[in-house]
Coordinates of C-alpha atoms in Angstrom, one line a residue:
X1 CA 0.0 0.0 0.0
X2 CA 1.2 3.5 -0.8
X3 CA 1.0 6.4 1.7
X4 CA 1.4 10.0 0.9
X5 CA 0.7 13.5 2.2
X6 CA -1.8 16.0 0.6
X7 CA -0.5 19.5 -0.2
X8 CA -2.5 22.7 0.7
X9 CA -3.7 24.3 -2.5
X10 CA -6.2 27.1 -1.8
X11 CA -7.5 28.9 1.2
X12 CA -11.3 28.8 1.2
X13 CA -12.3 28.2 4.9
X14 CA -15.5 26.4 3.8
X15 CA -18.0 25.5 6.4
X16 CA -18.8 22.3 4.4
X17 CA -16.7 22.1 1.2
X18 CA -18.0 19.4 -1.2
X19 CA -18.7 18.3 -4.7
X20 CA -15.4 18.8 -6.4
X21 CA -15.5 18.0 -10.1
X22 CA -13.1 18.8 -13.0
X23 CA -14.9 20.4 -15.9
X24 CA -12.8 21.2 -19.0
X25 CA -10.0 23.3 -17.6
X26 CA -11.1 24.2 -14.0
X27 CA -12.2 22.7 -10.7
X28 CA -15.7 23.4 -9.6
X29 CA -16.8 22.8 -6.0
X30 CA -19.3 24.1 -3.4
X31 CA -19.6 25.2 0.2
X32 CA -23.0 23.6 1.0
X33 CA -23.8 25.6 4.1
X34 CA -22.7 29.0 2.7
X35 CA -24.8 28.4 -0.5
X36 CA -21.7 29.1 -2.6
X37 CA -20.5 27.7 -6.0
X38 CA -16.8 28.0 -6.8
X39 CA -14.7 27.8 -10.0
X40 CA -10.9 27.5 -9.5
X41 CA -8.4 27.6 -12.3
X42 CA -5.2 26.1 -10.9
X43 CA -3.1 27.3 -13.9
X44 CA -3.9 31.0 -13.3
X45 CA -4.9 30.9 -9.6
X46 CA -8.2 32.6 -10.6
X47 CA -11.1 31.9 -8.2
X48 CA -14.7 32.8 -9.0
X49 CA -17.8 32.3 -6.9
X50 CA -21.6 32.5 -7.2
X51 CA -24.3 32.7 -4.5
X52 CA -27.1 30.1 -4.8
X53 CA -30.5 30.7 -3.4
X54 CA -30.4 27.6 -1.3
X55 CA -27.9 25.1 0.1
X56 CA -26.0 23.7 -2.9
X57 CA -24.5 20.2 -2.9
X58 CA -22.9 19.9 -6.3
X59 CA -22.7 21.1 -9.9
X60 CA -22.2 18.9 -13.0
X61 CA -21.8 19.8 -16.7
X62 CA -24.7 19.5 -19.0
X63 CA -24.6 18.4 -22.7
X64 CA -27.2 21.2 -23.3
X65 CA -24.8 23.9 -22.0
X66 CA -24.4 25.4 -18.5
X67 CA -24.4 23.3 -15.4
X68 CA -26.9 21.3 -13.4
X69 CA -26.8 22.2 -9.7
X70 CA -28.1 20.2 -6.8
X71 CA -29.9 22.8 -4.7
X72 CA -31.7 21.9 -1.4
X73 CA -35.1 21.7 -3.1
X74 CA -34.1 19.8 -6.2
X75 CA -31.9 19.9 -9.3
X76 CA -31.6 23.3 -11.1
X77 CA -30.1 24.5 -14.3
X78 CA -27.3 26.9 -13.5
X79 CA -25.9 29.5 -15.9
X80 CA -22.6 30.9 -14.7
X81 CA -22.7 33.7 -17.3
X82 CA -25.8 35.2 -15.6
X83 CA -25.7 33.5 -12.2
X84 CA -29.3 32.3 -12.8
X85 CA -30.7 29.1 -11.2
X86 CA -33.8 27.6 -12.7
X87 CA -35.5 24.6 -11.0
X88 CA -35.9 21.5 -13.1
X89 CA -37.8 19.4 -10.5
X90 CA -38.6 19.4 -6.8
X91 CA -37.5 16.5 -4.7
X92 CA -39.2 15.5 -1.3
X93 CA -41.2 18.7 -1.0
X94 CA -42.9 17.1 2.0
X95 CA -39.5 17.0 3.8
X96 CA -38.3 20.7 3.9
X97 CA -35.4 19.8 6.2
X98 CA -33.9 17.5 3.5
X99 CA -31.4 18.6 1.0
X100 CA -29.4 17.3 -1.9
X101 CA -25.9 16.1 -1.0
X102 CA -23.8 14.5 -3.7
X103 CA -24.0 13.3 -7.3
X104 CA -22.4 11.6 -10.4
X105 CA -23.2 11.0 -14.0
X106 CA -23.5 7.5 -15.5
X107 CA -22.7 6.2 -18.9
X108 CA -26.1 7.3 -20.4
X109 CA -25.8 10.8 -19.0
X110 CA -28.2 10.2 -16.1
X111 CA -27.4 12.1 -12.9
X112 CA -27.6 9.9 -9.8
X113 CA -28.0 12.0 -6.6
X114 CA -28.8 11.5 -3.0
X115 CA -30.7 13.5 -0.4
X116 CA -30.3 13.7 3.3
X117 CA -31.7 15.1 6.5
X118 CA -29.9 18.4 7.0
X119 CA -30.1 17.9 10.7
X120 CA -28.4 14.5 10.3
X121 CA -31.0 12.7 12.5
X122 CA -33.7 11.0 10.4
X123 CA -33.4 8.2 7.8
X124 CA -35.0 10.2 5.1
X125 CA -32.1 10.3 2.6
X126 CA -32.8 8.5 -0.7
X127 CA -31.2 8.2 -4.1
X128 CA -32.8 9.7 -7.2
X129 CA -32.0 9.6 -10.9
X130 CA -32.3 12.7 -13.2
X131 CA -32.8 11.5 -16.8
X132 CA -33.6 13.9 -19.6
X133 CA -35.3 16.3 -17.2
X134 CA -37.3 13.7 -15.3
X135 CA -36.5 12.8 -11.7
X136 CA -37.3 9.3 -10.5
X137 CA -36.7 7.9 -7.0
X138 CA -34.7 4.6 -7.0
X139 CA -35.6 1.6 -4.8
X140 CA -32.4 1.9 -2.7
X141 CA -33.3 1.9 1.0
X142 CA -33.3 5.2 2.9
X143 CA -30.4 6.3 5.1
X144 CA -29.7 9.4 7.1
X145 CA -26.8 10.7 5.0
X146 CA -26.3 9.5 1.4
X147 CA -22.9 10.1 -0.2
X148 CA -21.5 9.3 -3.6
X149 CA -23.0 8.0 -5.6
X150 CA -19.9 7.1 -7.6
X151 CA -20.2 5.6 -11.1
X152 CA -17.7 3.1 -12.5
X153 CA -15.9 4.1 -15.8
X154 CA -17.9 1.4 -17.6
X155 CA -21.0 3.2 -16.5
X156 CA -22.8 0.1 -15.2
X157 CA -22.0 0.1 -11.5
X158 CA -23.0 2.6 -8.9
X159 CA -21.4 2.9 -5.4
X160 CA -23.7 4.3 -2.8
X161 CA -22.2 5.5 0.5
X162 CA -24.2 5.1 3.7
X163 CA -22.1 7.6 5.8
X164 CA -23.5 7.0 9.3
X165 CA -23.8 3.3 8.6
X166 CA -20.1 3.4 7.6
X167 CA -20.7 1.2 4.5
X168 CA -20.4 1.4 0.7
X169 CA -22.9 -0.6 -1.3
X170 CA -22.2 -1.6 -4.9
X171 CA -25.1 -1.9 -7.3
X172 CA -25.3 -3.0 -10.9
X173 CA -27.2 -0.6 -13.2
X174 CA -29.7 -2.4 -15.5
X175 CA -30.2 -1.4 -19.1
X176 CA -33.3 0.6 -18.1
X177 CA -31.3 2.6 -15.5
X178 CA -32.5 0.8 -12.4
X179 CA -30.1 -0.5 -9.8
X180 CA -30.2 -4.1 -8.5
X181 CA -30.3 -4.9 -4.7
X182 CA -26.6 -4.5 -4.4
X183 CA -23.9 -6.0 -2.2
X184 CA -21.6 -4.6 0.5
X185 CA -18.4 -3.4 -1.1
X186 CA -16.8 -1.8 1.9
X187 CA -17.7 -2.0 5.6
X188 CA -15.8 0.3 8.0
X189 CA -17.4 -0.9 11.3
X190 CA -14.5 -3.2 12.3
X191 CA -12.5 -2.5 15.4
X192 CA -9.3 -1.9 13.4
X193 CA -11.0 1.0 11.6
X194 CA -12.6 2.9 14.5
X195 CA -10.3 5.8 14.0
X196 CA -11.0 6.1 10.3
X197 CA -14.0 8.4 10.7
X198 CA -17.0 8.1 8.4
X199 CA -16.8 7.5 4.6
X200 CA -17.9 10.6 2.8
X201 CA -17.8 11.5 -0.9
X202 CA -16.8 8.9 -3.5
X203 CA -15.4 9.0 -7.0
X204 CA -14.0 6.3 -9.4
X205 CA -10.8 6.5 -11.4
X206 CA -10.1 5.0 -14.8
X207 CA -9.4 1.5 -13.4
X208 CA -12.7 1.4 -11.6
X209 CA -11.1 1.9 -8.1
X210 CA -13.0 4.1 -5.6
X211 CA -11.5 7.1 -3.9
X212 CA -13.2 7.9 -0.6
X213 CA -12.8 11.0 1.6
X214 CA -13.2 10.3 5.4
X215 CA -15.0 12.8 7.5
X216 CA -13.3 12.9 10.9
X217 CA -10.5 10.6 9.6
X218 CA -7.9 13.1 8.3
X219 CA -7.5 11.0 5.1
X220 CA -8.6 9.9 1.7
X221 CA -8.2 6.3 0.6
X222 CA -8.3 4.4 -2.7
X223 CA -9.9 0.9 -2.9
X224 CA -9.5 -1.4 -5.9
X225 CA -12.5 -3.1 -7.4
X226 CA -12.0 -6.1 -5.1
X227 CA -12.1 -3.9 -2.0
X228 CA -8.4 -3.9 -1.3
X229 CA -7.0 -0.6 -0.1
X230 CA -4.1 0.5 -2.3
X231 CA -3.4 4.1 -1.3
X232 CA -3.8 6.4 1.7
X233 CA -3.4 10.1 1.6
X234 CA -3.0 12.0 5.0
X235 CA -4.2 15.5 5.6
X236 CA -3.5 18.1 8.3
X237 CA -7.2 18.6 8.8
X238 CA -9.9 16.2 10.1
X239 CA -12.8 16.4 7.7
X240 CA -12.1 15.2 4.1
X241 CA -15.3 15.3 2.1
X242 CA -14.5 14.3 -1.4
X243 CA -11.8 13.7 -4.0
X244 CA -12.0 14.8 -7.7
X245 CA -9.6 13.7 -10.4
X246 CA -8.6 16.0 -13.2
X247 CA -6.0 18.6 -14.1
X248 CA -4.5 19.0 -17.5
X249 CA -3.4 15.4 -17.7
X250 CA -6.0 13.8 -15.5
X251 CA -3.5 12.7 -12.8
X252 CA -4.1 15.5 -10.3
X253 CA -6.4 14.9 -7.3
X254 CA -8.3 17.7 -5.6
X255 CA -9.9 17.3 -2.2
X256 CA -12.5 19.4 -0.4
X257 CA -12.6 19.7 3.3
X258 CA -14.9 21.1 6.0
X259 CA -14.9 23.1 9.2
X260 CA -18.3 21.8 10.2
X261 CA -18.4 19.7 13.3
X262 CA -15.1 20.9 14.7
X263 CA -14.9 22.4 18.2
X264 CA -13.4 25.8 18.8
X265 CA -10.2 24.1 20.0
X266 CA -10.1 21.9 17.0
X267 CA -10.6 24.9 14.6
X268 CA -7.7 26.6 16.3
X269 CA -5.5 23.5 15.9
X270 CA -6.6 23.1 12.2
X271 CA -6.3 26.5 10.6
X272 CA -6.5 24.9 7.1
X273 CA -9.8 23.2 7.8
X274 CA -12.3 23.9 5.0
X275 CA -9.5 24.6 2.4
X276 CA -8.7 22.8 -0.9
X277 CA -5.9 20.3 -1.0
X278 CA -4.2 18.4 -3.9
X279 CA -2.0 15.3 -4.6
X280 CA -0.9 13.3 -7.6
X281 CA -2.3 9.9 -8.5
X282 CA -1.0 6.9 -10.5
X283 CA -4.3 6.2 -12.2
X284 CA -6.0 9.1 -14.0
X285 CA -9.6 10.3 -14.1
X286 CA -12.0 8.4 -16.4
X287 CA -13.3 10.1 -19.5
X288 CA -15.5 13.1 -18.7
X289 CA -19.3 12.8 -19.0
X290 CA -22.0 15.3 -19.4
X291 CA -25.6 15.1 -18.1
X292 CA -28.4 14.5 -20.7
X293 CA -30.6 17.1 -19.0

């Protein structure tokens, strides 16, 4: 197994940094609790930001232009040129305390995204699919905090993270876009992993391995398709939320972090909490996808 240290890249001080994704020539990410979308160009150091009208969990590129943003009430079309957000569909309107949390695009351009209880108490988080403008709830069982989903490079497997359950479930995606019952891919409840924190955001590389950030664990880890851990990246902050792969050659990893949940003493001890970090990887990002909505 390989062990390395992440490097500090950008001071952001995000309350809850999340959703990093490489789109063309820049990294996009969000601060969920501050309703902020960021675009960072590592080559120039340019950082832009937009205010969303609600908590925002992610942005992903659309084949129709612009971005699709996961706002608290549901997916929206987001136009960076004007800063406008237009709702595509409402999700769980009967649960106003729920919000969208994380997402990924499959091989057919469908966006898989999860919801969660913003108070992190009730098992009301479920997984939806946005396909050509239509949102459908999957049959995956509800959990308190959904994370991922991550999609394999072949586009036929989805990895769903049950953060508080400390498990990652792998599902096969049928031709009609529905997931099967799934199997446990990773279980972090063993005694040897009590200091690992909770599995958070997930992403797949070109070999189909899964990168996981660990909230409260000061690390990101890579797991091969058979579940074997191959790499561990240590951070000088506790809460690692998600890793994105990109850069000019696809071999650069970017990781978002969070200040949320830290005590006053912990924040003083972790002045870089909420910032953006980077490290190099041996396996690059898979080919980029765009949403069909």
